[in-house]
PDB file of C-alpha atoms in Angstrom:
ATOM      1  CA  MET A  10     111.957 250.126 425.332  1.00 45.00           C
ATOM      2  CA  GLU A  11     109.226 249.770 422.730  1.00 49.00           C
ATOM      3  CA  ILE A  12     110.210 247.871 419.549  1.00 57.00           C
ATOM      4  CA  ASP A  13     109.279 249.431 416.221  1.00 70.00           C
ATOM      5  CA  TYR A  14     108.091 246.357 414.322  1.00 76.00           C
ATOM      6  CA  ARG A  15     108.031 248.215 411.017  1.00 79.00           C
ATOM      7  CA  ILE A  16     111.760 248.923 411.234  1.00 81.00           C
ATOM      8  CA  LEU A  17     112.397 245.333 412.354  1.00 81.00           C
ATOM      9  CA  LYS A  18     110.459 243.940 409.382  1.00 84.00           C
ATOM     10  CA  ASP A  19     112.326 246.281 407.052  1.00 85.00           C
ATOM     11  CA  LYS A  20     115.682 245.095 408.404  1.00 86.00           C
ATOM     12  CA  LEU A  21     114.655 241.440 408.126  1.00 88.00           C
ATOM     13  CA  ALA A  22     113.471 241.974 404.549  1.00 88.00           C
ATOM     14  CA  GLU A  23     116.758 243.655 403.673  1.00 88.00           C
ATOM     15  CA  LYS A  24     118.808 240.819 405.175  1.00 90.00           C
ATOM     16  CA  GLY A  25     116.636 238.186 403.528  1.00 90.00           C
ATOM     17  CA  MET A  26     116.974 239.727 400.059  1.00 92.00           C
ATOM     18  CA  PHE A  27     120.728 240.066 400.573  1.00 90.00           C
ATOM     19  CA  VAL A  28     120.999 236.375 401.460  1.00 91.00           C
ATOM     20  CA  LEU A  29     118.964 235.372 398.405  1.00 90.00           C
ATOM     21  CA  THR A  30     121.064 237.588 396.138  1.00 90.00           C
ATOM     22  CA  LEU A  31     124.289 236.224 397.579  1.00 91.00           C
ATOM     23  CA  SER A  32     122.973 232.668 397.244  1.00 91.00           C
ATOM     24  CA  SER A  33     122.298 233.136 393.528  1.00 88.00           C
ATOM     25  CA  ILE A  34     125.841 234.407 392.997  1.00 89.00           C
ATOM     26  CA  LEU A  35     127.319 231.551 395.019  1.00 92.00           C
ATOM     27  CA  LEU A  36     125.210 229.071 393.052  1.00 91.00           C
ATOM     28  CA  VAL A  37     126.788 230.197 389.779  1.00 88.00           C
ATOM     29  CA  ILE A  38     130.261 229.958 391.324  1.00 91.00           C
ATOM     30  CA  ALA A  39     129.462 226.509 392.732  1.00 93.00           C
ATOM     31  CA  MET A  40     128.302 225.325 389.309  1.00 91.00           C
ATOM     32  CA  ALA A  41     131.521 226.556 387.708  1.00 91.00           C
ATOM     33  CA  ILE A  42     133.684 224.903 390.366  1.00 93.00           C
ATOM     34  CA  GLY A  43     131.748 221.631 390.163  1.00 92.00           C
ATOM     35  CA  LEU A  44     132.018 221.451 386.375  1.00 91.00           C
ATOM     36  CA  TYR A  45     135.718 222.265 386.501  1.00 92.00           C
ATOM     37  CA  LEU A  46     136.445 219.584 389.096  1.00 92.00           C
ATOM     38  CA  LYS A  47     134.573 217.011 387.040  1.00 90.00           C
ATOM     39  CA  SER A  48     136.509 218.147 383.946  1.00 91.00           C
ATOM     40  CA  ALA A  49     139.883 218.099 385.696  1.00 91.00           C
ATOM     41  CA  PRO A  50     140.842 214.471 384.820  1.00 91.00           C
ATOM     42  CA  ILE A  51     140.657 215.026 381.071  1.00 92.00           C
ATOM     43  CA  LEU A  52     142.353 218.423 381.360  1.00 90.00           C
ATOM     44  CA  HIS A  53     145.240 216.807 383.249  1.00 91.00           C
ATOM     45  CA  GLN A  54     145.667 214.053 380.677  1.00 90.00           C
ATOM     46  CA  TYR A  55     145.172 216.079 377.477  1.00 90.00           C
ATOM     47  CA  HIS A  56     146.330 219.534 376.487  1.00 90.00           C
ATOM     48  CA  LEU A  57     143.506 222.089 376.314  1.00 88.00           C
ATOM     49  CA  TRP A  58     144.526 223.234 372.840  1.00 90.00           C
ATOM     50  CA  ASP A  59     144.408 219.667 371.538  1.00 89.00           C
ATOM     51  CA  LEU A  60     140.944 219.127 372.992  1.00 89.00           C
ATOM     52  CA  LEU A  61     139.609 222.261 371.338  1.00 90.00           C
ATOM     53  CA  THR A  62     141.257 221.855 367.931  1.00 89.00           C
ATOM     54  CA  GLU A  63     141.221 218.098 367.303  1.00 90.00           C
ATOM     55  CA  SER A  64     138.404 216.683 365.165  1.00 88.00           C
ATOM     56  CA  ASN A  65     138.663 212.996 366.076  1.00 89.00           C
ATOM     57  CA  TRP A  66     135.966 211.847 368.499  1.00 89.00           C
ATOM     58  CA  LYS A  67     136.692 208.202 369.276  1.00 86.00           C
ATOM     59  CA  PRO A  68     136.205 207.637 373.028  1.00 84.00           C
ATOM     60  CA  MET A  69     136.970 203.909 372.727  1.00 83.00           C
ATOM     61  CA  GLN A  70     140.446 204.839 371.473  1.00 84.00           C
ATOM     62  CA  GLY A  71     140.921 207.661 373.962  1.00 83.00           C
ATOM     63  CA  LYS A  72     140.524 210.403 371.350  1.00 87.00           C
ATOM     64  CA  PHE A  73     138.426 213.367 372.461  1.00 90.00           C
ATOM     65  CA  GLY A  74     138.350 216.106 369.851  1.00 90.00           C
ATOM     66  CA  PHE A  75     135.725 218.755 370.622  1.00 92.00           C
ATOM     67  CA  LEU A  76     136.090 220.832 367.457  1.00 92.00           C
ATOM     68  CA  PRO A  77     133.095 219.211 365.649  1.00 92.00           C
ATOM     69  CA  PHE A  78     130.827 219.920 368.612  1.00 92.00           C
ATOM     70  CA  LEU A  79     132.025 223.498 369.021  1.00 91.00           C
ATOM     71  CA  ALA A  80     131.623 224.103 365.283  1.00 92.00           C
ATOM     72  CA  GLY A  81     128.154 222.548 365.239  1.00 91.00           C
ATOM     73  CA  THR A  82     127.040 224.640 368.205  1.00 91.00           C
ATOM     74  CA  PHE A  83     128.229 227.923 366.737  1.00 91.00           C
ATOM     75  CA  TRP A  84     126.936 227.131 363.232  1.00 93.00           C
ATOM     76  CA  CYS A  85     123.421 226.422 364.519  1.00 92.00           C
ATOM     77  CA  THR A  86     123.473 229.460 366.801  1.00 91.00           C
ATOM     78  CA  ALA A  87     124.678 231.782 364.045  1.00 92.00           C
ATOM     79  CA  VAL A  88     122.054 230.562 361.570  1.00 93.00           C
ATOM     80  CA  ALA A  89     119.311 230.899 364.199  1.00 93.00           C
ATOM     81  CA  ILE A  90     120.274 234.481 365.076  1.00 93.00           C
ATOM     82  CA  ILE A  91     120.668 235.514 361.414  1.00 94.00           C
ATOM     83  CA  ILE A  92     117.151 234.251 360.666  1.00 94.00           C
ATOM     84  CA  ALA A  93     115.389 235.322 363.860  1.00 94.00           C
ATOM     85  CA  LEU A  94     116.899 238.768 364.442  1.00 94.00           C
ATOM     86  CA  PRO A  95     115.496 240.686 361.428  1.00 94.00           C
ATOM     87  CA  ILE A  96     112.123 238.924 361.631  1.00 94.00           C
ATOM     88  CA  SER A  97     111.701 239.624 365.343  1.00 94.00           C
ATOM     89  CA  LEU A  98     112.938 243.208 364.990  1.00 94.00           C
ATOM     90  CA  PHE A  99     110.514 244.136 362.205  1.00 93.00           C
ATOM     91  CA  MET A 100     107.633 242.321 363.894  1.00 93.00           C
ATOM     92  CA  ALA A 101     108.296 244.199 367.129  1.00 93.00           C
ATOM     93  CA  VAL A 102     108.486 247.504 365.254  1.00 93.00           C
ATOM     94  CA  TYR A 103     105.214 246.783 363.468  1.00 93.00           C
ATOM     95  CA  LEU A 104     103.385 245.732 366.629  1.00 91.00           C
ATOM     96  CA  THR A 105     104.546 248.723 368.670  1.00 91.00           C
ATOM     97  CA  GLU A 106     104.552 251.476 366.046  1.00 89.00           C
ATOM     98  CA  TYR A 107     102.056 250.530 363.325  1.00 89.00           C
ATOM     99  CA  ALA A 108      99.615 247.802 364.377  1.00 87.00           C
ATOM    100  CA  ASN A 109      96.183 248.631 365.746  1.00 87.00           C
ATOM    101  CA  THR A 110      94.755 247.181 368.928  1.00 85.00           C
ATOM    102  CA  VAL A 111      92.863 244.395 367.113  1.00 87.00           C
ATOM    103  CA  VAL A 112      96.065 242.961 365.638  1.00 88.00           C
ATOM    104  CA  ARG A 113      97.874 243.182 368.963  1.00 86.00           C
ATOM    105  CA  ARG A 114      94.987 241.490 370.738  1.00 86.00           C
ATOM    106  CA  TYR A 115      95.403 238.380 368.569  1.00 86.00           C
ATOM    107  CA  VAL A 116      99.195 238.383 368.202  1.00 87.00           C
ATOM    108  CA  TYR A 117     100.077 238.613 371.910  1.00 84.00           C
ATOM    109  CA  PRO A 118      98.373 235.319 372.882  1.00 86.00           C
ATOM    110  CA  LEU A 119     100.021 233.562 369.935  1.00 87.00           C
ATOM    111  CA  LEU A 120     103.439 234.751 371.094  1.00 86.00           C
ATOM    112  CA  ASP A 121     102.699 233.512 374.599  1.00 85.00           C
ATOM    113  CA  ILE A 122     101.708 230.110 373.215  1.00 87.00           C
ATOM    114  CA  LEU A 123     104.888 229.858 371.151  1.00 86.00           C
ATOM    115  CA  ALA A 124     107.028 230.874 374.118  1.00 83.00           C
ATOM    116  CA  GLY A 125     105.356 228.283 376.354  1.00 84.00           C
ATOM    117  CA  LEU A 126     105.706 225.292 374.030  1.00 86.00           C
ATOM    118  CA  PRO A 127     108.265 222.703 375.204  1.00 88.00           C
ATOM    119  CA  SER A 128     111.328 222.294 373.032  1.00 87.00           C
ATOM    120  CA  VAL A 129     110.386 218.707 372.107  1.00 88.00           C
ATOM    121  CA  ILE A 130     107.355 220.090 370.242  1.00 91.00           C
ATOM    122  CA  TYR A 131     109.661 222.249 368.143  1.00 91.00           C
ATOM    123  CA  GLY A 132     111.853 219.206 367.557  1.00 90.00           C
ATOM    124  CA  VAL A 133     108.896 217.132 366.351  1.00 92.00           C
ATOM    125  CA  TRP A 134     107.732 220.003 364.132  1.00 93.00           C
ATOM    126  CA  GLY A 135     111.207 220.288 362.653  1.00 92.00           C
ATOM    127  CA  THR A 136     111.401 216.532 362.045  1.00 92.00           C
ATOM    128  CA  LEU A 137     107.997 216.332 360.371  1.00 93.00           C
ATOM    129  CA  LEU A 138     108.111 219.511 358.276  1.00 93.00           C
ATOM    130  CA  ILE A 139     111.539 221.163 358.020  1.00 93.00           C
ATOM    131  CA  VAL A 140     113.614 218.002 357.547  1.00 93.00           C
ATOM    132  CA  PRO A 141     111.546 216.733 354.553  1.00 92.00           C
ATOM    133  CA  TRP A 142     111.447 220.225 353.072  1.00 93.00           C
ATOM    134  CA  ILE A 143     115.238 220.532 353.236  1.00 92.00           C
ATOM    135  CA  ALA A 144     115.720 216.998 351.835  1.00 90.00           C
ATOM    136  CA  LYS A 145     113.235 217.304 348.941  1.00 89.00           C
ATOM    137  CA  PHE A 146     113.415 220.939 347.854  1.00 89.00           C
ATOM    138  CA  VAL A 147     116.450 222.776 349.234  1.00 88.00           C
ATOM    139  CA  ALA A 148     119.265 220.197 349.150  1.00 85.00           C
ATOM    140  CA  PRO A 149     118.692 219.119 345.492  1.00 86.00           C
ATOM    141  CA  LEU A 150     119.349 222.706 344.432  1.00 85.00           C
ATOM    142  CA  PHE A 151     122.868 222.625 345.874  1.00 83.00           C
ATOM    143  CA  SER A 152     124.232 219.231 346.919  1.00 72.00           C
ATOM    144  CA  GLY A 153     122.009 216.492 345.562  1.00 72.00           C
ATOM    145  CA  ASN A 154     120.766 213.821 347.947  1.00 77.00           C
ATOM    146  CA  ASN A 155     120.520 214.835 351.568  1.00 82.00           C
ATOM    147  CA  SER A 156     118.803 213.416 354.634  1.00 84.00           C
ATOM    148  CA  GLY A 157     117.519 216.832 355.708  1.00 87.00           C
ATOM    149  CA  TYR A 158     119.166 216.608 359.125  1.00 92.00           C
ATOM    150  CA  THR A 159     121.450 219.586 358.672  1.00 92.00           C
ATOM    151  CA  VAL A 160     122.829 222.753 360.189  1.00 93.00           C
ATOM    152  CA  LEU A 161     120.193 224.730 358.312  1.00 93.00           C
ATOM    153  CA  THR A 162     117.411 222.605 359.799  1.00 93.00           C
ATOM    154  CA  GLY A 163     118.725 223.140 363.308  1.00 92.00           C
ATOM    155  CA  GLY A 164     119.104 226.867 362.706  1.00 92.00           C
ATOM    156  CA  ILE A 165     115.541 227.213 361.398  1.00 94.00           C
ATOM    157  CA  VAL A 166     114.073 225.317 364.359  1.00 93.00           C
ATOM    158  CA  LEU A 167     116.110 227.317 366.857  1.00 92.00           C
ATOM    159  CA  SER A 168     115.176 230.598 365.169  1.00 93.00           C
ATOM    160  CA  VAL A 169     111.475 229.806 365.550  1.00 92.00           C
ATOM    161  CA  MET A 170     112.074 228.922 369.192  1.00 91.00           C
ATOM    162  CA  ILE A 171     113.699 232.255 370.040  1.00 91.00           C
ATOM    163  CA  LEU A 172     111.318 234.420 367.972  1.00 92.00           C
ATOM    164  CA  PRO A 173     108.773 234.871 370.811  1.00 91.00           C
ATOM    165  CA  LEU A 174     111.546 235.744 373.259  1.00 89.00           C
ATOM    166  CA  LEU A 175     113.140 238.358 370.998  1.00 92.00           C
ATOM    167  CA  ILE A 176     109.818 239.867 369.910  1.00 92.00           C
ATOM    168  CA  SER A 177     108.611 240.199 373.503  1.00 90.00           C
ATOM    169  CA  LEU A 178     111.882 241.767 374.649  1.00 89.00           C
ATOM    170  CA  PHE A 179     112.047 244.184 371.708  1.00 92.00           C
ATOM    171  CA  MET A 180     108.425 245.216 372.204  1.00 90.00           C
ATOM    172  CA  GLU A 181     109.060 245.888 375.879  1.00 89.00           C
ATOM    173  CA  LEU A 182     112.075 248.015 374.999  1.00 89.00           C
ATOM    174  CA  PHE A 183     110.266 249.997 372.310  1.00 91.00           C
ATOM    175  CA  SER A 184     107.247 250.552 374.559  1.00 88.00           C
ATOM    176  CA  ASN A 185     109.503 252.055 377.240  1.00 88.00           C
ATOM    177  CA  VAL A 186     110.789 254.765 374.913  1.00 88.00           C
ATOM    178  CA  PRO A 187     109.077 257.990 376.119  1.00 89.00           C
ATOM    179  CA  ARG A 188     106.127 259.090 374.017  1.00 88.00           C
ATOM    180  CA  GLU A 189     107.431 262.665 374.154  1.00 90.00           C
ATOM    181  CA  LEU A 190     110.431 261.695 372.003  1.00 89.00           C
ATOM    182  CA  ARG A 191     108.155 260.255 369.324  1.00 89.00           C
ATOM    183  CA  ASP A 192     105.878 263.304 369.378  1.00 88.00           C
ATOM    184  CA  ALA A 193     108.848 265.676 369.108  1.00 90.00           C
ATOM    185  CA  SER A 194     110.208 263.816 366.094  1.00 89.00           C
ATOM    186  CA  LEU A 195     106.813 263.676 364.362  1.00 88.00           C
ATOM    187  CA  SER A 196     106.182 267.364 365.056  1.00 89.00           C
ATOM    188  CA  LEU A 197     109.398 268.204 363.170  1.00 87.00           C
ATOM    189  CA  GLY A 198     108.062 266.515 360.056  1.00 87.00           C
ATOM    190  CA  ALA A 199     109.628 263.051 360.396  1.00 87.00           C
ATOM    191  CA  THR A 200     107.666 260.054 359.222  1.00 89.00           C
ATOM    192  CA  VAL A 201     106.788 257.149 361.489  1.00 88.00           C
ATOM    193  CA  TRP A 202     109.604 255.049 359.994  1.00 90.00           C
ATOM    194  CA  GLN A 203     112.145 257.870 360.397  1.00 91.00           C
ATOM    195  CA  THR A 204     111.038 258.304 364.011  1.00 91.00           C
ATOM    196  CA  THR A 205     111.363 254.591 364.598  1.00 90.00           C
ATOM    197  CA  LYS A 206     114.769 254.405 362.935  1.00 90.00           C
ATOM    198  CA  PHE A 207     116.423 257.461 364.447  1.00 90.00           C
ATOM    199  CA  VAL A 208     114.633 257.768 367.785  1.00 90.00           C
ATOM    200  CA  VAL A 209     113.105 254.499 368.982  1.00 91.00           C
ATOM    201  CA  LEU A 210     115.793 252.098 367.779  1.00 90.00           C
ATOM    202  CA  ARG A 211     118.633 254.366 368.866  1.00 89.00           C
ATOM    203  CA  LYS A 212     117.123 254.843 372.313  1.00 88.00           C
ATOM    204  CA  ALA A 213     116.497 251.108 372.740  1.00 88.00           C
ATOM    205  CA  ALA A 214     119.882 249.988 371.346  1.00 85.00           C
ATOM    206  CA  PRO A 215     121.534 249.068 374.688  1.00 83.00           C
ATOM    207  CA  GLY A 216     118.586 246.940 375.724  1.00 84.00           C
ATOM    208  CA  MET A 217     118.501 245.292 372.301  1.00 89.00           C
ATOM    209  CA  ILE A 218     122.089 244.133 372.747  1.00 86.00           C
ATOM    210  CA  ALA A 219     121.179 242.520 376.063  1.00 84.00           C
ATOM    211  CA  ALA A 220     118.136 240.878 374.458  1.00 87.00           C
ATOM    212  CA  ILE A 221     120.244 239.419 371.643  1.00 89.00           C
ATOM    213  CA  VAL A 222     122.752 238.005 374.131  1.00 86.00           C
ATOM    214  CA  LEU A 223     119.899 236.433 376.084  1.00 84.00           C
ATOM    215  CA  ALA A 224     118.633 234.819 372.886  1.00 87.00           C
ATOM    216  CA  LEU A 225     122.160 233.592 372.110  1.00 86.00           C
ATOM    217  CA  SER A 226     122.343 231.982 375.529  1.00 84.00           C
ATOM    218  CA  ARG A 227     119.021 230.273 374.876  1.00 83.00           C
ATOM    219  CA  THR A 228     120.140 228.866 371.532  1.00 86.00           C
ATOM    220  CA  LEU A 229     123.530 227.721 372.835  1.00 84.00           C
ATOM    221  CA  GLY A 230     121.920 225.707 375.610  1.00 79.00           C
ATOM    222  CA  GLU A 231     119.024 224.212 373.666  1.00 80.00           C
ATOM    223  CA  THR A 232     119.127 220.409 373.769  1.00 76.00           C
ATOM    224  CA  ILE A 233     116.139 218.352 372.650  1.00 81.00           C
ATOM    225  CA  ALA A 234     115.221 220.301 369.510  1.00 83.00           C
ATOM    226  CA  VAL A 235     118.738 220.299 368.034  1.00 85.00           C
ATOM    227  CA  LEU A 236     119.217 216.668 369.070  1.00 84.00           C
ATOM    228  CA  MET A 237     116.226 215.711 366.921  1.00 88.00           C
ATOM    229  CA  VAL A 238     117.008 217.658 363.744  1.00 91.00           C
ATOM    230  CA  CYS A 239     120.786 218.152 363.371  1.00 90.00           C
ATOM    231  CA  GLY A 240     121.863 214.619 362.469  1.00 87.00           C
ATOM    232  CA  ASN A 241     124.289 214.146 365.384  1.00 87.00           C
ATOM    233  CA  VAL A 242     127.331 213.349 363.251  1.00 88.00           C
ATOM    234  CA  PRO A 243     130.641 214.338 364.918  1.00 89.00           C
ATOM    235  CA  VAL A 244     132.173 216.137 361.933  1.00 89.00           C
ATOM    236  CA  VAL A 245     133.014 219.780 361.348  1.00 90.00           C
ATOM    237  CA  PRO A 246     130.258 221.167 359.064  1.00 90.00           C
ATOM    238  CA  GLY A 247     131.477 222.490 355.743  1.00 87.00           C
ATOM    239  CA  SER A 248     128.182 224.043 354.683  1.00 88.00           C
ATOM    240  CA  LEU A 249     124.642 224.680 355.880  1.00 90.00           C
ATOM    241  CA  LEU A 250     123.526 221.379 354.335  1.00 90.00           C
ATOM    242  CA  ASP A 251     125.937 219.248 356.372  1.00 90.00           C
ATOM    243  CA  ALA A 252     124.952 217.405 359.511  1.00 90.00           C
ATOM    244  CA  CYS A 253     126.319 218.628 362.822  1.00 91.00           C
ATOM    245  CA  TYR A 254     126.499 217.673 366.481  1.00 91.00           C
ATOM    246  CA  PRO A 255     125.992 220.563 368.941  1.00 91.00           C
ATOM    247  CA  ILE A 256     127.383 220.294 372.470  1.00 90.00           C
ATOM    248  CA  PRO A 257     123.988 220.072 374.247  1.00 89.00           C
ATOM    249  CA  ALA A 258     123.004 217.136 372.016  1.00 88.00           C
ATOM    250  CA  LEU A 259     126.314 215.417 372.802  1.00 88.00           C
ATOM    251  CA  ILE A 260     125.682 215.622 376.541  1.00 87.00           C
ATOM    252  CA  ALA A 261     122.025 214.569 376.311  1.00 85.00           C
ATOM    253  CA  ASN A 262     122.762 211.679 373.952  1.00 85.00           C
ATOM    254  CA  ASN A 263     125.654 210.113 375.817  1.00 83.00           C
ATOM    255  CA  TYR A 264     125.618 210.944 379.507  1.00 78.00           C
ATOM    256  CA  GLY A 265     124.915 207.861 381.572  1.00 70.00           C
ATOM    257  CA  GLU A 266     125.395 205.313 378.781  1.00 67.00           C
ATOM    258  CA  MET A 267     129.110 204.751 378.203  1.00 63.00           C
ATOM    259  CA  LEU A 268     130.552 206.160 381.416  1.00 63.00           C
ATOM    260  CA  SER A 269     132.558 202.961 381.960  1.00 70.00           C
ATOM    261  CA  ILE A 270     134.984 204.233 379.313  1.00 74.00           C
ATOM    262  CA  PRO A 271     137.924 206.001 380.991  1.00 73.00           C
ATOM    263  CA  MET A 272     137.707 209.773 380.736  1.00 84.00           C
ATOM    264  CA  TYR A 273     134.285 209.671 379.061  1.00 86.00           C
ATOM    265  CA  GLU A 274     132.395 211.237 381.955  1.00 86.00           C
ATOM    266  CA  SER A 275     135.112 213.835 382.359  1.00 89.00           C
ATOM    267  CA  ALA A 276     134.885 214.600 378.625  1.00 90.00           C
ATOM    268  CA  LEU A 277     131.133 215.186 378.848  1.00 90.00           C
ATOM    269  CA  MET A 278     131.592 217.376 381.913  1.00 91.00           C
ATOM    270  CA  PHE A 279     134.230 219.322 380.026  1.00 92.00           C
ATOM    271  CA  ALA A 280     131.686 219.836 377.221  1.00 91.00           C
ATOM    272  CA  ALA A 281     129.231 221.219 379.780  1.00 91.00           C
ATOM    273  CA  PHE A 282     131.977 223.419 381.236  1.00 93.00           C
ATOM    274  CA  LEU A 283     132.740 224.787 377.760  1.00 91.00           C
ATOM    275  CA  LEU A 284     129.090 225.663 377.250  1.00 90.00           C
ATOM    276  CA  PHE A 285     128.911 227.307 380.671  1.00 90.00           C
ATOM    277  CA  PHE A 286     132.087 229.293 379.996  1.00 89.00           C
ATOM    278  CA  VAL A 287     130.912 230.551 376.584  1.00 87.00           C
ATOM    279  CA  ILE A 288     127.576 231.734 377.980  1.00 86.00           C
ATOM    280  CA  VAL A 289     129.290 233.530 380.887  1.00 86.00           C
ATOM    281  CA  ILE A 290     131.703 235.254 378.497  1.00 86.00           C
ATOM    282  CA  LEU A 291     128.819 236.334 376.255  1.00 82.00           C
ATOM    283  CA  ASN A 292     126.928 237.859 379.153  1.00 82.00           C
ATOM    284  CA  LEU A 293     130.010 239.598 380.546  1.00 82.00           C
ATOM    285  CA  GLY A 294     130.792 240.962 377.099  1.00 79.00           C
ATOM    286  CA  SER A 295     127.275 242.326 376.729  1.00 76.00           C
ATOM    287  CA  ARG A 296     127.550 244.041 380.113  1.00 78.00           C
ATOM    288  CA  ILE A 297     130.800 245.709 379.066  1.00 79.00           C
ATOM    289  CA  VAL A 298     129.267 246.900 375.795  1.00 73.00           C
ATOM    290  CA  LEU A 299     126.193 248.239 377.600  1.00 71.00           C
ATOM    291  CA  ARG A 300     128.338 250.119 380.098  1.00 76.00           C
ATOM    292  CA  ARG A 301     130.383 251.729 377.348  1.00 72.00           C
ATOM    293  CA  ILE A 302     127.236 252.730 375.450  1.00 67.00           C
ATOM    294  CA  LYS A 303     125.752 254.323 378.552  1.00 67.00           C
ATOM    295  CA  ASN A 304     128.973 256.222 379.266  1.00 68.00           C
ATOM    296  CA  THR A 305     129.179 257.709 375.767  1.00 61.00           C
TER     297      THR A 305
END
């Protein structure tokens, strides 16, 4: 019986891609299980609610309150998204709907450069420029003396980091809107802005939600940049000009140094598990929203 090698290769390719897909899913599950097992000692000794709502972080005294780190993480993320979202949206609209080819030819490489820069470069830039600017010009307008290592500084640095990602994703989404829809709107007398607002943005809305969630995941997990510019003070921020201590900075700063303290390693693994859990919930939530939008 003669073997059809084309069918055999097709079957092997199918099985291989299935194994790779299954492996990626199992990898996520393995990460979750590993982080949970490492976090189990502190979860058995302390109540989950106390860990999440207590503000005292004194490992030497056995006090592990994660509220300052959760608050710092969400403050920086919120500021970054509030700054980056409108800028990236309007830039993407301009580049796809208004800009000529000359402008695009120079902007695209700049976006690629910004996206490829390591996070430590953004951290150094924030330390050299944003921190002094906050300390000398912004803080005196509101709270007097300030070191410049604040929530606002971290949010600005993170917003610049995610700008290339959001702009690229938005541009891809807007470019995929069929040209026929634009032409139909323009032929009915709508302006370019009206076409963009009521046709392009509405058509690309589901993809924009996914892009924003991806940017949120990036900001939540950013380590080096926020470590360098946020001050790393374990207190709950009361304003944008207070120092903060995001979860990624906590893990990067302390893992491997004071692990002789009982429960300290488990506490850091619990911090990583919290970050993992929040990102998973965000992505699942975005999938649910996208499904509901598509079904309406």
